[in-house]
Short mmCIF file of C-alpha atoms and ligand atoms in Angstrom, two decimals:
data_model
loop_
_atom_site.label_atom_id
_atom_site.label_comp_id
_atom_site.label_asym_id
_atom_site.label_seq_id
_atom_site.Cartn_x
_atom_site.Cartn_y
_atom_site.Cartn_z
CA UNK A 1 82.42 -23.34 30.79
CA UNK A 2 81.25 -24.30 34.21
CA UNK A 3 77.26 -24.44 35.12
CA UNK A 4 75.28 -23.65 37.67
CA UNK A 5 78.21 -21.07 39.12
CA UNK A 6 77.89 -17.20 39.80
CA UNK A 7 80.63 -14.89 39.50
CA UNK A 8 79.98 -11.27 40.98
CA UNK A 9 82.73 -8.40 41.43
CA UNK A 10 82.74 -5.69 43.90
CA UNK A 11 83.74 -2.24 42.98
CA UNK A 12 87.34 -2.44 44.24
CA UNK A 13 88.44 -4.74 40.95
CA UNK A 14 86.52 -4.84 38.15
CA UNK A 15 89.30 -5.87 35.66
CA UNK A 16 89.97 -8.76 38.05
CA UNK A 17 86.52 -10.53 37.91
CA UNK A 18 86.68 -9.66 34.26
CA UNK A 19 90.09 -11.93 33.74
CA UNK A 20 88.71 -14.45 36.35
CA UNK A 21 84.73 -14.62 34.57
CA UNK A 22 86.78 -14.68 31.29
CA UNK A 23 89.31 -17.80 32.75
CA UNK A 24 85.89 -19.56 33.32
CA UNK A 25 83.98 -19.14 30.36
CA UNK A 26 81.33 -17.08 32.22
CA UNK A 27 80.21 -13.17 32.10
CA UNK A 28 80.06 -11.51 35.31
CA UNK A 29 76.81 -11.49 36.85
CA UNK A 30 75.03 -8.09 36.91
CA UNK A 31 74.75 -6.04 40.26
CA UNK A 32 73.88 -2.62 40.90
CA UNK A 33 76.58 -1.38 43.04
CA UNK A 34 76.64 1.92 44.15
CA UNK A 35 75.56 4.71 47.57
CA UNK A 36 72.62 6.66 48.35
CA UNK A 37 72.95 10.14 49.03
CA UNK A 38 73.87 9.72 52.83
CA UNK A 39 77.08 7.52 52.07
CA UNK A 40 75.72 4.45 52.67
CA UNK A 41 76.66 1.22 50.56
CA UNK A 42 73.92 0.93 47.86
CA UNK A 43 73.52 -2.98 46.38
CA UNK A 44 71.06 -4.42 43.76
CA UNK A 45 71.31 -8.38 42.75
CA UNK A 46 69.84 -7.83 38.86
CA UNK A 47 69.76 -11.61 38.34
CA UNK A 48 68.60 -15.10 40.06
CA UNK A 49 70.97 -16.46 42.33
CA UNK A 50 68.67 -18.95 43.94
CA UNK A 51 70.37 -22.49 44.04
CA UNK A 52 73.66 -20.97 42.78
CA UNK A 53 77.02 -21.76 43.54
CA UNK A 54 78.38 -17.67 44.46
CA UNK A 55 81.77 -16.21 44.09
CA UNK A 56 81.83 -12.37 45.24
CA UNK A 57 85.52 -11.17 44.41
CA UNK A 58 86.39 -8.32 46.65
CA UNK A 59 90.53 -6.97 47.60
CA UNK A 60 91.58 -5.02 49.86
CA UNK A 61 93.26 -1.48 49.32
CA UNK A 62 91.99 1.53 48.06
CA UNK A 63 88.42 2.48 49.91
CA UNK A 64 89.79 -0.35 52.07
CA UNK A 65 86.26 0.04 54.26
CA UNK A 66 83.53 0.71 51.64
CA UNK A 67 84.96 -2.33 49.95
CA UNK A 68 84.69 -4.51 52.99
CA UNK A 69 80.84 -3.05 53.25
CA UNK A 70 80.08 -3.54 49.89
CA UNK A 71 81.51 -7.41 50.34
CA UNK A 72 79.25 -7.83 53.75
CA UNK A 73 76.44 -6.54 52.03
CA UNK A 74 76.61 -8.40 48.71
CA UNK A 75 77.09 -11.90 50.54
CA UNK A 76 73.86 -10.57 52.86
CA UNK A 77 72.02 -10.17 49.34
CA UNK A 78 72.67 -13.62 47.84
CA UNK A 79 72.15 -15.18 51.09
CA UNK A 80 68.77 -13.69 51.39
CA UNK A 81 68.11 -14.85 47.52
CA UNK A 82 68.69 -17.96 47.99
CA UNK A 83 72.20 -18.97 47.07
CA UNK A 84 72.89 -22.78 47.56
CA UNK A 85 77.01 -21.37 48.79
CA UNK A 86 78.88 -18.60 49.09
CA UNK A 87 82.35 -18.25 48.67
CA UNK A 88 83.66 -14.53 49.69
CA UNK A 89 87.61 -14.22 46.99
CA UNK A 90 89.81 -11.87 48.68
CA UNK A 91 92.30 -11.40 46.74
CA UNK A 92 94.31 -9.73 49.65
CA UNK A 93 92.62 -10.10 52.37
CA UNK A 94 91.42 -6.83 54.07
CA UNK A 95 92.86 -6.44 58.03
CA UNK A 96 94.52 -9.38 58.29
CA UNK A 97 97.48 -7.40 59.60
CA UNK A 98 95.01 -6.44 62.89
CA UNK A 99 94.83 -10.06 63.85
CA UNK A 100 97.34 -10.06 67.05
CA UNK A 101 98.55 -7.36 69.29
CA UNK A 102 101.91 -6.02 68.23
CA UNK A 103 104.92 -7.42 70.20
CA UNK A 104 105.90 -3.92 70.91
CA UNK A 105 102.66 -2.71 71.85
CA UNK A 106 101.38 -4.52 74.78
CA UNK A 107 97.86 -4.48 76.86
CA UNK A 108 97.90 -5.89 80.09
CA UNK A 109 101.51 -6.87 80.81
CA UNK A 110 102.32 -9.61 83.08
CA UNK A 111 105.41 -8.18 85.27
CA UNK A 112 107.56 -8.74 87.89
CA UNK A 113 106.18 -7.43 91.11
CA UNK A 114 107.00 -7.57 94.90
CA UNK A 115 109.77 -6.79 97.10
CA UNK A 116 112.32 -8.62 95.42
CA UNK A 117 112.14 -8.12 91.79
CA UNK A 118 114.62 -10.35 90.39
CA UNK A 119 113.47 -13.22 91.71
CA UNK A 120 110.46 -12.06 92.41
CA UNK A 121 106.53 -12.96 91.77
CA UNK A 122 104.52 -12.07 88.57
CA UNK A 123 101.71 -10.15 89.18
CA UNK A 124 99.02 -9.02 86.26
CA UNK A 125 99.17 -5.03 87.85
CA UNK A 126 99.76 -3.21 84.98
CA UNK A 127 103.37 -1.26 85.52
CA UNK A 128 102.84 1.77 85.40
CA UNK A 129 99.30 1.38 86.58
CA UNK A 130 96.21 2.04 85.08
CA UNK A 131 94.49 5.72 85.54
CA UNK A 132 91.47 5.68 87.72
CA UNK A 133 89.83 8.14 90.57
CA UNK A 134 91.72 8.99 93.55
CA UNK A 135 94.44 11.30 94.55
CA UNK A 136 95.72 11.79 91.08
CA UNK A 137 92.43 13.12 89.93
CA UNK A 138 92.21 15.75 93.08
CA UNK A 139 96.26 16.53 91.92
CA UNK A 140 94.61 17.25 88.65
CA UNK A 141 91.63 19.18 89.37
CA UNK A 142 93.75 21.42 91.41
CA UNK A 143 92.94 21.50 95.30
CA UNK A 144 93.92 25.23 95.74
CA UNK A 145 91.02 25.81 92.93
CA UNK A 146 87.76 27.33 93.42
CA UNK A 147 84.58 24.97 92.96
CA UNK A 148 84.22 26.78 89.74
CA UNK A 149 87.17 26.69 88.54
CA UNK A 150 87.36 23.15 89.29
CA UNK A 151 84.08 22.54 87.62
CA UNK A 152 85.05 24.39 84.50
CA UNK A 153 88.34 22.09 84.13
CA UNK A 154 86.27 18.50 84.46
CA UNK A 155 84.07 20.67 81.52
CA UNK A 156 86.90 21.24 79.60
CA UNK A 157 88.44 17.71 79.85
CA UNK A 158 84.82 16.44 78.72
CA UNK A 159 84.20 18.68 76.05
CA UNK A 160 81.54 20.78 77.15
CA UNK A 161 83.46 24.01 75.81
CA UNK A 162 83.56 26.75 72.87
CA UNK A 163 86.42 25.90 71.62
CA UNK A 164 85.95 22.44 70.12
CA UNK A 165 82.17 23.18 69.15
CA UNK A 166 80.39 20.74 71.14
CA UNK A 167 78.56 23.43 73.36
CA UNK A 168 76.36 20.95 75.49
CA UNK A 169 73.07 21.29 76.50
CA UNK A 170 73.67 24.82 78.53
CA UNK A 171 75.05 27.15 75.24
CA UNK A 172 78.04 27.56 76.72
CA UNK A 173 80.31 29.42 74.15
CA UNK A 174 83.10 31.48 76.29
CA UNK A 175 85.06 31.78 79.47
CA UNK A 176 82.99 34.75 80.60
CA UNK A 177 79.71 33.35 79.81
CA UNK A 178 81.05 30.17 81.64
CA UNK A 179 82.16 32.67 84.83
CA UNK A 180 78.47 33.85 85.18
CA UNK A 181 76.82 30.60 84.78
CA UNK A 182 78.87 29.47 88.03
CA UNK A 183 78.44 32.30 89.82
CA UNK A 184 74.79 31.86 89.71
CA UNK A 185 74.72 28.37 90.18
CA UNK A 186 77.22 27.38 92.55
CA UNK A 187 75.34 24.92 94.32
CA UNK A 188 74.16 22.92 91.06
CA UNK A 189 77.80 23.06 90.23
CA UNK A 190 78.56 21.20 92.98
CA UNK A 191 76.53 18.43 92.10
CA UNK A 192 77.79 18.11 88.79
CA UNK A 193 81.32 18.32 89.82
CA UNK A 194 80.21 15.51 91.73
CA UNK A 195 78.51 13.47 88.78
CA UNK A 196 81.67 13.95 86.34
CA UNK A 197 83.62 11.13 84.90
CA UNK A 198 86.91 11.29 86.56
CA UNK A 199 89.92 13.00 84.10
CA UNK A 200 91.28 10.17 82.45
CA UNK A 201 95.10 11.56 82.19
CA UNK A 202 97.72 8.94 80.70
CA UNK A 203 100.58 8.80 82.53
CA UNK A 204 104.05 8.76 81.19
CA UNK A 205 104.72 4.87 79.81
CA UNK A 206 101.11 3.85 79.75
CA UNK A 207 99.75 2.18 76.44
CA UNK A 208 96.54 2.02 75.57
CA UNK A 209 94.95 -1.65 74.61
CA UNK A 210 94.81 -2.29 70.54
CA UNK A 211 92.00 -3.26 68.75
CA UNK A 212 92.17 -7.02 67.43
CA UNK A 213 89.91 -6.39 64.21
CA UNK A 214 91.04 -9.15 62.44
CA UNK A 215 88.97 -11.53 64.54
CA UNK A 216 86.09 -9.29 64.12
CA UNK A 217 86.31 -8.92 60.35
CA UNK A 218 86.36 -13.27 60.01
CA UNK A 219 83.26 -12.71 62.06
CA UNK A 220 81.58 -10.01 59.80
CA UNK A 221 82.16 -12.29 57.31
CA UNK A 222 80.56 -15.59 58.38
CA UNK A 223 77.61 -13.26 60.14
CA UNK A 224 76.75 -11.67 56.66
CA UNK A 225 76.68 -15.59 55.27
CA UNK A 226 79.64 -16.31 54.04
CA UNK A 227 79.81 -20.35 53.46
CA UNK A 228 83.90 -20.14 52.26
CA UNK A 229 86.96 -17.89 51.69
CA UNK A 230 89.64 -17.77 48.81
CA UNK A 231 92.25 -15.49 49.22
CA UNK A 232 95.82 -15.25 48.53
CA UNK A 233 99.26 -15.10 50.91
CA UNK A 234 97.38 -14.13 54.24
CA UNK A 235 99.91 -12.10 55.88
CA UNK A 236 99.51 -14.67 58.80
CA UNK A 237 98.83 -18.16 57.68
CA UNK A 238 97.21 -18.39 61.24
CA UNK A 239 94.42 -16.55 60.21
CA UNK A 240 92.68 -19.30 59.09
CA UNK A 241 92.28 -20.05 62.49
CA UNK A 242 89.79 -17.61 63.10
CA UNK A 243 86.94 -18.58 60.83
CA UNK A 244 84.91 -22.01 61.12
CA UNK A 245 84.46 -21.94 57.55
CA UNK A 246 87.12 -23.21 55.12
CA UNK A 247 89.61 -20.89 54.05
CA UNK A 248 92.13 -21.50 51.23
CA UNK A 249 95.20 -20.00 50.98
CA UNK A 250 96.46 -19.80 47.64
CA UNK A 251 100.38 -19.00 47.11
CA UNK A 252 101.76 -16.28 44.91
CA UNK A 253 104.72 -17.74 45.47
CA UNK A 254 104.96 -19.44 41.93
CA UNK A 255 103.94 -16.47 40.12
CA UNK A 256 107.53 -14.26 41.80
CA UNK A 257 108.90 -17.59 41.12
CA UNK A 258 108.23 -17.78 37.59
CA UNK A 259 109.02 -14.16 37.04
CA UNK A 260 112.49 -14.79 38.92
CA UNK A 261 113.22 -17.55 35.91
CA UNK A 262 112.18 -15.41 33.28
CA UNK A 263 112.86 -12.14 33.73
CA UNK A 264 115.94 -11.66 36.14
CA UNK A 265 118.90 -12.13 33.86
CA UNK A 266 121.68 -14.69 35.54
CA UNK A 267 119.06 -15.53 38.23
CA UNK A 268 121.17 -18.03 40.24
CA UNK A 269 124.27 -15.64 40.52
CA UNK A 270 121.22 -13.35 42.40
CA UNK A 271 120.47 -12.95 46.09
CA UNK A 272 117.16 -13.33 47.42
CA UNK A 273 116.34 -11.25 50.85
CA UNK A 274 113.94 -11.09 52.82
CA UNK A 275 113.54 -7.53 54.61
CA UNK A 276 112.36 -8.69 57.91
CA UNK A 277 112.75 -11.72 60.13
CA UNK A 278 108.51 -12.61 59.64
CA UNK A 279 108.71 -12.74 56.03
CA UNK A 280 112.07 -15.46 56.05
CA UNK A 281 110.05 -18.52 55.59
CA UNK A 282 108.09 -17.39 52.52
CA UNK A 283 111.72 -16.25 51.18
CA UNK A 284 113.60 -19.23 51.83
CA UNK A 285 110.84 -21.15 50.43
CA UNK A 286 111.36 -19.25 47.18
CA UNK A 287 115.41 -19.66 47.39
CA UNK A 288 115.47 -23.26 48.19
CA UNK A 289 113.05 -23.92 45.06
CA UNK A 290 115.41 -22.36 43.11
CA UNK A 291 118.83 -23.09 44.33
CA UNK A 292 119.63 -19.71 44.85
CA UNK A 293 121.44 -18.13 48.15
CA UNK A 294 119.44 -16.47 50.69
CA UNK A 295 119.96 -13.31 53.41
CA UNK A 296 117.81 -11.97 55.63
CA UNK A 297 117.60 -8.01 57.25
CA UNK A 298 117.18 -8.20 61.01
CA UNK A 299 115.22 -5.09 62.47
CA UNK A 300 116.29 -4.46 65.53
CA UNK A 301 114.04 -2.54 67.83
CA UNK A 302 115.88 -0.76 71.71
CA UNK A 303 113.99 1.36 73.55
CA UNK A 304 116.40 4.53 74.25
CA UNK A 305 117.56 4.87 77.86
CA UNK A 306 115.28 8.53 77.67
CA UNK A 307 111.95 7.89 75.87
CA UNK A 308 109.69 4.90 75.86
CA UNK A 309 110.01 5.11 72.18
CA UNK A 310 111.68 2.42 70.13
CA UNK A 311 114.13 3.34 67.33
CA UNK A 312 114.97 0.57 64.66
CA UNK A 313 118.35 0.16 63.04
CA UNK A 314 118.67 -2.22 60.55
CA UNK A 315 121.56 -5.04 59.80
CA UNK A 316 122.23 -7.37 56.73
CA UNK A 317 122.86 -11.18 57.45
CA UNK A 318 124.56 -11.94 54.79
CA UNK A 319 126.98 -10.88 51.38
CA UNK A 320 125.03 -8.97 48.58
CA UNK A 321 128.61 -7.44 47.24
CA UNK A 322 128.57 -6.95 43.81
CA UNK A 323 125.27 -9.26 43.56
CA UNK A 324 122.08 -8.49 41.87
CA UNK A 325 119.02 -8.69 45.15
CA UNK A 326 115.69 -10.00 44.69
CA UNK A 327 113.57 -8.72 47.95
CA UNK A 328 110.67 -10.79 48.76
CA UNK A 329 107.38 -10.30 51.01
CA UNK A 330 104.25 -10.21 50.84
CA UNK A 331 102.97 -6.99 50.82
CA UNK A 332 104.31 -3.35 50.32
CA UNK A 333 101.92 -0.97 52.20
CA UNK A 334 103.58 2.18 52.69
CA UNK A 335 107.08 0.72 51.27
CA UNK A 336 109.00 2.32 54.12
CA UNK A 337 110.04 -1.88 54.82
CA UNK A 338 111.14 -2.41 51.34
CA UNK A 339 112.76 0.41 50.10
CA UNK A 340 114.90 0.99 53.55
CA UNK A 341 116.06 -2.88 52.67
CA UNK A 342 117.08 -1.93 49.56
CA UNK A 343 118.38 1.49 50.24
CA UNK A 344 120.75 -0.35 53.10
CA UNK A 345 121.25 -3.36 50.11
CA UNK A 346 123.03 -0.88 47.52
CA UNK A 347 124.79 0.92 50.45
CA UNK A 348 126.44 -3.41 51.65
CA UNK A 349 127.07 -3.17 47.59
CA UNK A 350 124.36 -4.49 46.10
CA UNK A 351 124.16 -3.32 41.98
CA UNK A 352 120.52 -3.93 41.18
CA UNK A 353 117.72 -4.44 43.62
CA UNK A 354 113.96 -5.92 42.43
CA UNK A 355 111.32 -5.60 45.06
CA UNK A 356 108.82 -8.96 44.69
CA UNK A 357 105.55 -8.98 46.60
CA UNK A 358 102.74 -10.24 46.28
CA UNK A 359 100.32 -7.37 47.47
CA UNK A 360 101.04 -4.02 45.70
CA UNK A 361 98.95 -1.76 48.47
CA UNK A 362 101.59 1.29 47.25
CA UNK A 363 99.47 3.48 49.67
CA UNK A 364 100.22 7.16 51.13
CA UNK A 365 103.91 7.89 49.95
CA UNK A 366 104.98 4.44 48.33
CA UNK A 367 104.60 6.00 45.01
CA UNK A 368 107.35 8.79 46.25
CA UNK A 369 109.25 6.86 48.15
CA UNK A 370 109.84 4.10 45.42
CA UNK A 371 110.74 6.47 43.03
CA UNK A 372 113.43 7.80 45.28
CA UNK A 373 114.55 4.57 46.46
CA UNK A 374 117.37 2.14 45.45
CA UNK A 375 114.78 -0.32 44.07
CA UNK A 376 115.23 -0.81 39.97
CA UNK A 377 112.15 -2.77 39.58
CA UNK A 378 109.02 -2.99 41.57
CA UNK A 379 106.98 -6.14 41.06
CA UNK A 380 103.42 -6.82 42.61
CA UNK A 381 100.76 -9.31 41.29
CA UNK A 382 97.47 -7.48 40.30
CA UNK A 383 95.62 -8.57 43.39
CA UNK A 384 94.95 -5.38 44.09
CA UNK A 385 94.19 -3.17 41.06
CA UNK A 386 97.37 -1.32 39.56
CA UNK A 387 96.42 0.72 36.99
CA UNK A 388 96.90 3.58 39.07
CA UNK A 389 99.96 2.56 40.23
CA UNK A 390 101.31 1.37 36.52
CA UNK A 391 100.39 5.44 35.16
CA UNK A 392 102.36 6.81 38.10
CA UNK A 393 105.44 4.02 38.25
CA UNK A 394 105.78 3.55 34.30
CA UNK A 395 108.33 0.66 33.62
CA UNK A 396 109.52 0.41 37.48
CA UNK A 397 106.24 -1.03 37.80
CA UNK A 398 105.91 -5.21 36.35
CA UNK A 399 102.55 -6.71 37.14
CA UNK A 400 101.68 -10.59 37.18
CA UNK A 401 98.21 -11.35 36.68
CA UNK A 402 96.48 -13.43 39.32
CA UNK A 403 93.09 -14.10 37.20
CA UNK A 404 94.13 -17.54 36.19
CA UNK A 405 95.34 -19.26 39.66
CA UNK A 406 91.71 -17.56 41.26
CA UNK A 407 89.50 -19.10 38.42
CA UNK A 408 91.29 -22.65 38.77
CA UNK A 409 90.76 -22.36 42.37
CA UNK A 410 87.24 -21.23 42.08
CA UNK A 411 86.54 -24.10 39.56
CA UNK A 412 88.09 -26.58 41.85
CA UNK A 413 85.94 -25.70 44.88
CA UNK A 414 82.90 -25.61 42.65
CA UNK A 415 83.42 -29.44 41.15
CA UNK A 416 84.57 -30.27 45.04
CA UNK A 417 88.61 -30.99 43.93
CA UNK A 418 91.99 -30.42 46.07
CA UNK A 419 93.31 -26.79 45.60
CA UNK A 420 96.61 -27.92 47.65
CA UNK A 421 97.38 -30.05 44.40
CA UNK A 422 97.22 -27.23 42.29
CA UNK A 423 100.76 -25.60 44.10
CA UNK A 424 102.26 -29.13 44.25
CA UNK A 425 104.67 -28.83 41.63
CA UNK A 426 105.58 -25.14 41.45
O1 RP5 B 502 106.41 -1.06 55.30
P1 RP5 B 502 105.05 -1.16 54.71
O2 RP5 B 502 105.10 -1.25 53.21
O3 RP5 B 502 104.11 -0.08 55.18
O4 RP5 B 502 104.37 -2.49 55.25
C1 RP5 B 502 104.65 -3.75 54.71
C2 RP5 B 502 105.43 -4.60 55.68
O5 RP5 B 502 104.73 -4.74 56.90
C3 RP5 B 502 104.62 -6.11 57.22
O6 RP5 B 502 103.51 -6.36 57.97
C4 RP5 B 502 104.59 -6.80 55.87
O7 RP5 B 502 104.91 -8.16 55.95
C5 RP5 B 502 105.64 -6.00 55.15
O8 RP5 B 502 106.93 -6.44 55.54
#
């Protein structure tokens, strides 16, 4: 029993602060959680919390955003109460995929430019270049239209139409009505076509930039008041980097590792793979603790010589011939990564694949598309809650509880003690 501590659960969980309050020796504190009528996140504190030592436990998946706002809120409350800390437990951690740009989706590219382009300068001009006014925007208006007709495209592009519903200010509702309109005001017309936002068009190649929320979550957090973070196998251990609060990592590592001893028959005879070149390290890690042999999937991504568009084929490094495959990573999200791995594993020969990761998301088709897949057994840690997934997966689905490594880490930050000791020996 630890004193002088505060456990409080968001909605997206409940079973998991149970087994983590339960761990500790502690009931759950009681909070009114809920939404008023317009949608809007709904929180009551319904005991002290002044001088306390907080834990709000909050995971990703499921209502991935109302849980975040419920989270933002609920460390706002306690702050506001007078909580002496607050530590926000993500048990997976909620957009910490959004933290870079994707390799294959880049914003302002730095290219080779002037006359010679092999050897050439680099120049920061986008290639192609960036839309903006000039002749492109005459080529699209249309010079051989009529004002009105050029005014009624610009409308169009803007939205001021029937046809989506957003009317504007002049009831505009049909072509005809529109015809009129300019007929009687051809002069005003040509003011406005003068005051319109020029037609953004996209040409061919051009990407648009992609939102880095990552950074702006970590800074949701530690606005809201947010004094510490626990969560579990970040996606990207470099993460971290983007609070100024502490942030510990905890591994689920030892938790597939411990089901690998226990519950894979002939273990060491098995294979352990990891289904893309980012997740190698963490799947190494896991082979080299256990003596076991390791190969890896390479992804290969070619733009065709025709479309911009990038097609992935996929190749095994390694010999999973008559071998029993343990996949490793750390989440399955949509399971299109893990269940092509081990679709391609029992095609190289493979006879029984187990999927390990640590974050069961299992969202859109996963459920589907694990059922149909070459995987035998599915295993996730209940960071995220799986009773859902358990009804719909039956006995493909094993599930290792995470309750006990949170509360140890939870009581260790409260009484001020290492949490990297507590993954020294596993
Ligand atoms: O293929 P889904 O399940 O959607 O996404 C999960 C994969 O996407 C990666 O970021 C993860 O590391 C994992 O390999």
């Amino acid at each position: 029993m630890v004193r002088n501590i505060v456990v409080l659960g968001g909605s997206s969980h409940p079973e998991l602060t149970e087994s983590i309050c339960s761990a500790l020796g502690i009931p759950p504190a009681k909070a009114l959680l809920g939404k008023f009528a317009v949608g809007e996140t709904r929180v009551e504190i319904r005991e002290s919390v002044r001088g306390k030592d907080v834990f709000i436990v909050q995971s990703g998946g499921g209502k991935v955003n109302d849980h975040l706002m419920e989270l933002l809120i609920t460390i706002s409350a306690c702050k506001i109460a007078s909580a002496s800390r607050i530590t926000a437990v993500l048990p997976m951690f909620p957009y910490s995929r959004q933290s870079e740009v994707p390799y294959n989706k880049p914003g302002a590219p730095l290219v080779r430019g002037g006359a010679s382009q092999k050897g050439g300068f680099y120049t920061f001009d986008s290639r192609p270049q960036t839309p903006h006014v000039g002749p492109h925007d005459e080529k699209q208006l249309g010079n051989g239209d009529s004002l009105p007709q050029q005014v009624s495209k610009l409308q169009l592009t803007n939205g001021i139409n029937g046809t989506n519903g957003t009317n504007g200010t002049n009831g505009l509702t049909n072509g005809h009505a529109k015809t009129a309109h300019f007929a009687e005001n051809e002069k005003s017309s040509s003011e406005m076509a003068k005051n319109q936002l020029p037609v953004f068009e996209p040409q061919r190649g051009y990407r648009p930039w992609v939102a880095q929320s990552g950074k702006l979550v970590s800074d949701l957090l530690t606005a809201a008041g947010a004094d510490h973070i626990i969560t579990m196998d970040l996606h990207d251990a470099q993460y971290q980097g983007f609070f100024d609060i502490p942030v510990d990592n905890l591994y689920g590592r030892q938790l597939l590792r411990k089901y690998i001893e226990h519950s894979v028959p002939n273990y060491r005879q098995a294979v352990i793979v990891s289904p893309d070149a980012g997740g190698a390290k963490r799947a190494t890690a896991i082979a080299d603790s256990l003596g076991m042999p390791f190969a890896l999937i390479h992804k290969e991504r070619r733009p065709t010589q025709f479309s911009e568009r990038q097609t992935a084929s996929m190749m095994l490094v390694g010999d999973v011939i008559n071998k029993t495959v343990i996949l490793i990573d750390d989440m399955a999200d949509t399971c299109t990564t893990v269940t092509r791995a081990a679709n391609l594993l029992k095609r190289e020969g493979a006879t029984k694949v187990y999927a390990l990761v640590t974050h069961g998301i299992l969202s859109g088709e996963a459920i589907e598309r694990i059922k149909s897949s070459g995987i035998d057994k599915m295993v996730v840690t209940d960071s995220i809650d799986q009773s859902e997934h358990k009804v719909l997966l039956g006995d493909k689905l094993d599930i290792l509880p995470v309750g006990n490594v949170f509360a140890e880490a939870i009581r260790r930050v409260h009484h001020g003690e290492s949490i990297s000791t507590l993954f020294q020996h596993n």
